[in-house]
Coordinates of C-alpha atoms in Angstrom, one line a residue:
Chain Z
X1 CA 123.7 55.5 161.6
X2 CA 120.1 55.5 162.9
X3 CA 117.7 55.6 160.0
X4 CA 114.6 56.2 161.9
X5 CA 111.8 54.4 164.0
X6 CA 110.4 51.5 162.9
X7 CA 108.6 50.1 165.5
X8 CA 107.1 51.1 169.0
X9 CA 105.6 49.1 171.5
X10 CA 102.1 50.1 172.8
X11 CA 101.0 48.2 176.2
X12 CA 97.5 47.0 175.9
X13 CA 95.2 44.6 178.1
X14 CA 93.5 42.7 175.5
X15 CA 95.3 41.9 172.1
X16 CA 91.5 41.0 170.4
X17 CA 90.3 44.1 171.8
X18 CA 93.1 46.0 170.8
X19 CA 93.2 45.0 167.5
X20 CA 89.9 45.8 167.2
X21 CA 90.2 49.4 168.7
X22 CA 93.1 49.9 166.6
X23 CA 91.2 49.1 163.1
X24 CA 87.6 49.7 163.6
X25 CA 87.8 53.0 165.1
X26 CA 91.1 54.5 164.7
X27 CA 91.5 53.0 161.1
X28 CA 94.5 51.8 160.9
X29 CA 95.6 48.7 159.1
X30 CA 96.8 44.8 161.0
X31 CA 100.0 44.5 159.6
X32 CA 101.0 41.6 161.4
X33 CA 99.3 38.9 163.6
X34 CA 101.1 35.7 164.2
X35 CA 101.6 33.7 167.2
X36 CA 104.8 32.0 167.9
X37 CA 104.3 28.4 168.4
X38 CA 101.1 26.4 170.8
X39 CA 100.1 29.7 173.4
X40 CA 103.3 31.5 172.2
X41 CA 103.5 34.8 172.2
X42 CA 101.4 36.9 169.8
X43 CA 102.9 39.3 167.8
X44 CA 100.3 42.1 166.5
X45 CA 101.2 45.3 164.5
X46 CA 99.2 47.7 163.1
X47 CA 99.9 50.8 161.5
X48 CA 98.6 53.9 159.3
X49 CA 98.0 53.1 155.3
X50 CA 99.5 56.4 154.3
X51 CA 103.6 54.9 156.8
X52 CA 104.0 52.0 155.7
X53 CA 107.5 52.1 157.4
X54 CA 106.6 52.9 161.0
X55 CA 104.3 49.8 163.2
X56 CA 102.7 49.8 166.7
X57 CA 103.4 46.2 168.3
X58 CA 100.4 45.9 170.9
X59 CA 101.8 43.8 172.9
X60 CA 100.4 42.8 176.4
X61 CA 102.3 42.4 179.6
X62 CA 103.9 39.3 180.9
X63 CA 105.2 36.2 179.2
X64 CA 108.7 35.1 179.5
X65 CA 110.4 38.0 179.6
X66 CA 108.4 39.9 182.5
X67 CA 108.2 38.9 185.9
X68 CA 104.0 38.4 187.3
X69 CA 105.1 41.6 189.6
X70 CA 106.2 43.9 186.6
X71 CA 103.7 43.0 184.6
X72 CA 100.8 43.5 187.1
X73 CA 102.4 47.0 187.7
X74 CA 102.4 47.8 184.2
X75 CA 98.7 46.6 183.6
X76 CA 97.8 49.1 186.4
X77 CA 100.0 51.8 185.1
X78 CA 98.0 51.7 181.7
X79 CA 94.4 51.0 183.5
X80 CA 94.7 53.6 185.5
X81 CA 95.7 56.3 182.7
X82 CA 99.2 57.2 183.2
X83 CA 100.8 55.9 180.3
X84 CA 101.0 57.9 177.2
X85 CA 101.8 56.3 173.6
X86 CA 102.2 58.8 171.3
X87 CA 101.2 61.7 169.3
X88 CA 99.0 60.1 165.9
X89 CA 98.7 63.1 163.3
X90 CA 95.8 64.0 160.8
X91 CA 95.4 66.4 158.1
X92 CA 91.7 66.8 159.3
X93 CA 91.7 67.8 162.7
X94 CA 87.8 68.6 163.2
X95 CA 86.4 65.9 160.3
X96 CA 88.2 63.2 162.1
X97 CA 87.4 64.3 166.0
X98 CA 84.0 64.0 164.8
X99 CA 84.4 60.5 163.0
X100 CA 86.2 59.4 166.0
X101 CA 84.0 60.5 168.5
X102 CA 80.9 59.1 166.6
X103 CA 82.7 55.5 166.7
X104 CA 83.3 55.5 170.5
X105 CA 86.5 57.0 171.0
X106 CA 87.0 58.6 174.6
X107 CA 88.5 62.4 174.4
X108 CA 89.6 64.2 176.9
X109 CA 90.2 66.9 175.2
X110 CA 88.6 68.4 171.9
X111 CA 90.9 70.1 169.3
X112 CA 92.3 73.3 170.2
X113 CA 94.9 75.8 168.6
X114 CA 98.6 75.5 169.7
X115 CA 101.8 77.0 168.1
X116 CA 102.5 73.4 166.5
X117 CA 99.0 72.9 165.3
X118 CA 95.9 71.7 166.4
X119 CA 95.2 69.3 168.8
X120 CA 93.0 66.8 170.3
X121 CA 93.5 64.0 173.3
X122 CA 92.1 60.5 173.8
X123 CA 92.4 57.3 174.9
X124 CA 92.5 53.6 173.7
X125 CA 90.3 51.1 174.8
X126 CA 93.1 50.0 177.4
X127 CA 93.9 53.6 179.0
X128 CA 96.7 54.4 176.8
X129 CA 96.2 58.2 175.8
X130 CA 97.3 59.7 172.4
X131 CA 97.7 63.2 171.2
X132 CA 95.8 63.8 168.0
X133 CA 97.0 66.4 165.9
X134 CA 96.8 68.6 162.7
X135 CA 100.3 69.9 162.2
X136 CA 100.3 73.9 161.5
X137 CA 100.9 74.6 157.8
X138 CA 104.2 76.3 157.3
X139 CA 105.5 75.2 160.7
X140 CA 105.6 76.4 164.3
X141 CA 103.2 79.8 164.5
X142 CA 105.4 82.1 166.7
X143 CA 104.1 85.8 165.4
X144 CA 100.2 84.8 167.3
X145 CA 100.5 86.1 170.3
X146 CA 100.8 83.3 172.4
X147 CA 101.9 84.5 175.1
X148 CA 100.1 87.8 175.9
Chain K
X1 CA 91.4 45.8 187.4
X2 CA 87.9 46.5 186.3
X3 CA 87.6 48.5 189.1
X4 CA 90.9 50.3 188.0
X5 CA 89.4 51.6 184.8
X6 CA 85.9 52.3 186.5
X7 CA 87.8 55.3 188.5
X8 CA 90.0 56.6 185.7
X9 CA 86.5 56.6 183.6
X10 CA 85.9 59.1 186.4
X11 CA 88.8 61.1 186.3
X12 CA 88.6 61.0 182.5
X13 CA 85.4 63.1 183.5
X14 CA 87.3 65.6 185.3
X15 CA 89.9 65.8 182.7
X16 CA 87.0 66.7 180.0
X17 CA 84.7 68.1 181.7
X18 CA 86.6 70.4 184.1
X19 CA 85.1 73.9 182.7
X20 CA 81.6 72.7 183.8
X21 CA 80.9 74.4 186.8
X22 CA 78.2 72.2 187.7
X23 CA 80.4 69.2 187.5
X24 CA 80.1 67.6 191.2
X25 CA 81.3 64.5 193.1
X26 CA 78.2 62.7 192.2
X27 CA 77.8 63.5 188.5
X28 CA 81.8 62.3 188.7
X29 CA 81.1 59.5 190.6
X30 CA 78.4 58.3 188.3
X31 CA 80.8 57.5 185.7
X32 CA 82.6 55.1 187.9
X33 CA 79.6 53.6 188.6
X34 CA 80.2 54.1 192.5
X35 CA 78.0 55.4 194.9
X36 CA 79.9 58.8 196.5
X37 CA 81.3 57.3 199.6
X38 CA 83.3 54.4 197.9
X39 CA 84.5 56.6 194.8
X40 CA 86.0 59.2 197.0
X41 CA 88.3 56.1 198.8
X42 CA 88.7 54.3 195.7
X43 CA 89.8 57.4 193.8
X44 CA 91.6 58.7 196.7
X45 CA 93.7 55.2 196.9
X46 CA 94.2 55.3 193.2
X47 CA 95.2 58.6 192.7
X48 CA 96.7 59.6 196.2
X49 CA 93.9 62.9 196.7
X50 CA 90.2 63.3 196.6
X51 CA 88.5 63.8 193.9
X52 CA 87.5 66.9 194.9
X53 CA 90.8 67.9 195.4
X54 CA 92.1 66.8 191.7
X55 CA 89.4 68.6 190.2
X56 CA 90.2 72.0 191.8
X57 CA 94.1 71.3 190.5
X58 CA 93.1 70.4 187.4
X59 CA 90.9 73.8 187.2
X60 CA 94.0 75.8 188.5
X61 CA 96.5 73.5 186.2
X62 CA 94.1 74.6 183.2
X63 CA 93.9 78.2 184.0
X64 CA 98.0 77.9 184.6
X65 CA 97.8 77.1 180.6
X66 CA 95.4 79.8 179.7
X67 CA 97.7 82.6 181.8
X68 CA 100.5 81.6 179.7
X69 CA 98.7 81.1 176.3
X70 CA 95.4 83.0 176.0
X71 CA 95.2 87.0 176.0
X72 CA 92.0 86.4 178.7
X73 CA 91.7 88.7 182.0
X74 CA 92.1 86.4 184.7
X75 CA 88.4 87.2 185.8
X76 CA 87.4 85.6 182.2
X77 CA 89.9 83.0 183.1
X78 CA 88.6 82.2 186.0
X79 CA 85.0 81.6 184.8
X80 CA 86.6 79.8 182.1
X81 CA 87.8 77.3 184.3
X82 CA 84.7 76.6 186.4
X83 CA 85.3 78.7 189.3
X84 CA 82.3 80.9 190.0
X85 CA 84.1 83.5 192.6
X86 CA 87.3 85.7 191.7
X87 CA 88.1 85.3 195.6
X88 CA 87.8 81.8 195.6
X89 CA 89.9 81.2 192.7
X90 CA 92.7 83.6 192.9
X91 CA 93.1 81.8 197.1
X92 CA 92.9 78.5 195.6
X93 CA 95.8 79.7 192.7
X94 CA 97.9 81.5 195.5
X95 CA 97.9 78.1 197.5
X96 CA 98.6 75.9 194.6
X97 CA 101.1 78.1 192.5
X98 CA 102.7 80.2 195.5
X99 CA 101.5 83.1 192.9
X100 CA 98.7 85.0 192.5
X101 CA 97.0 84.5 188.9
X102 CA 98.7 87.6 187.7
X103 CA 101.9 87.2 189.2
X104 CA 102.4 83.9 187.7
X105 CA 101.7 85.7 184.5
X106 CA 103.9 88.3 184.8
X107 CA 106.5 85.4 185.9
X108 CA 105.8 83.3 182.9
X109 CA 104.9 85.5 179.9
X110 CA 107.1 84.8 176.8
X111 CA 108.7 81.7 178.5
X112 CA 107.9 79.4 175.6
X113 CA 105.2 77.4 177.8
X114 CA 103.0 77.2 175.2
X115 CA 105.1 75.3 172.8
X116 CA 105.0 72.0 175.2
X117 CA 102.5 70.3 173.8
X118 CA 99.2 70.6 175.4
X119 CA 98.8 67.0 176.0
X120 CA 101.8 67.0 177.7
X121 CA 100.8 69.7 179.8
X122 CA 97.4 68.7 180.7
X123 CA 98.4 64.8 181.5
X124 CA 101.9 65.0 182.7
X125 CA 102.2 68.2 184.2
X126 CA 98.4 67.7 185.5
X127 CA 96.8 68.1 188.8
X128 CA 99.0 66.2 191.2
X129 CA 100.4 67.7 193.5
X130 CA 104.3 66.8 193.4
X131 CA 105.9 66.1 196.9
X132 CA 106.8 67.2 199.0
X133 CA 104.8 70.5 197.7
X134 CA 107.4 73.1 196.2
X135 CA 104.6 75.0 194.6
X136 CA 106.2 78.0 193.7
X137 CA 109.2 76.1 192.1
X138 CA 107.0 74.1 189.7
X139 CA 106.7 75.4 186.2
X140 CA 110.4 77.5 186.7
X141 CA 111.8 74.6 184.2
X142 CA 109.3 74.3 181.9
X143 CA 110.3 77.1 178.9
X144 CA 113.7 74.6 178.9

């Protein structure tokens, strides 16, 4: 049976870049960087300290196994902002907005209350764009009046 | 490419800054780094609508969330959401939504709309206009 997600792939435009993004501001840790072979491909996870089980491969489009055309659709998908990657989670919302912001990172959106917690919005350096969120304690809050 | 990213900086704007009522096309157009004549044909090419045109769905796409989620009069929502006139704002609803602002909350009150997540809401469900235009049909999935 499925055991869980290991792996996901985030499109970016520059691996160096990328990497950078992905460690200097966001904090999270290189787990791999390798290159396969003279101008192979480059294969570059990082992930959070505290899941040491789940990786982002940022991997950038083309090579072998994409066609120029694909790939030069997918760059523009992700420059121009229509690609999400994920939802990242915190257990300090506002402290790590704040940290966040200070280092550069682009919100769109600045943490507000929802049922499931609270939540802010960004994007990578490439145009990805990640939910950032503080899970509610105790679960989905559905005695607010959330509706009216 | 470069140019790509210098118009979604732009919209980024938009997508932030959307409650500012004195966000215009030029303070917009600033952050692309364009002057306002080629920002509104780059953005339009990009995007497939003006940018003055996304910024008025994303206001009416925003005050969509608050009618479902916040316990706000829809004047207070509609200053919220940069519009300065009730009139103004509840015409521009009407022709976006089919609905006037509280119609569409009576219509979606206690769907469940604000469990989507917001992001999802505010990027995926955001200020396009899908075609061809079936405005009143739009959010009638959405409590799933």
């Amino acid at each position: 049976m499925i055991k869980g997600l290991a792996i996901s792939t985030v499109w970016v435009l520059d691996q160096d870049r990328a990497k950078e993004f992905y460690t200097e501001k966001l904090g999270l840790e290189v787990r791999t960087d390798m290159t396969m072979g003279e101008g192979g491909m480059r294969w570059l996870t990082v992930g959070s300290p505290h899941q040491p089980d789940v990786e982002l491969t940022l991997m950038v489009p083309g090579g072998p196994a994409m066609d120029p055309e694909s790939a030069e659709m997918l760059r523009k998908l992700v420059t121009k902002g229509a690609l999400g990657a994920g939802v990242l989670t915190t257990d300090d919302i506002h402290g790590d907005y704040k940290k966040l912001k200070d280092r550069g990172v682009e919100f769109l959106q600045e943490p507000q209350e929802r049922p499931y917690g609270t939540e802010a919005l960004f994007r990578d350096d490439s145009g990805n764009w990640f939910s950032f969120t503080q899970p509610r304690e105790g679960g989905l809050d559905l005695d607010q009046d959330w509706t009216c | 490419m470069d140019k790509m990213r210098q118009v979604r900086l732009a919209k980024d704007a938009m997508d932030r800054d959307w409650a500012d009522p004195e966000l215009d096309l030029d303070t917009v157009a600033a952050h692309a780094g364009y002057s306002r004549y080629h920002f509104i044909r780059a953005f339009k090419e990009a995007y497939g609508e003006t940018p003055g045109q996304y910024l008025t769905h994303r206001r009416i796409e925003r005050a969509e969330d608050l009618l479902r989620t916040a316990n706000l009069s829809v004047t207070e929502i509609c200053h919220l959401v940069g519009f300065s006139s009730v009139g103004t704002f509840s015409a521009r609803f009407k022709t976006w939504t089919g609905l006037t602002p509280s119609e569409y909350r009576t219509k979606h009150v206690g769907r469940g709309a604000a469990l989507i997540p917001g992001c999802y809401a505010m990027l995926w469900a955001g200020g396009f206009r899908p075609a061809p235009a079936t405005g009143q049909q739009r959010n009638s999935g959405e409590a799933g």
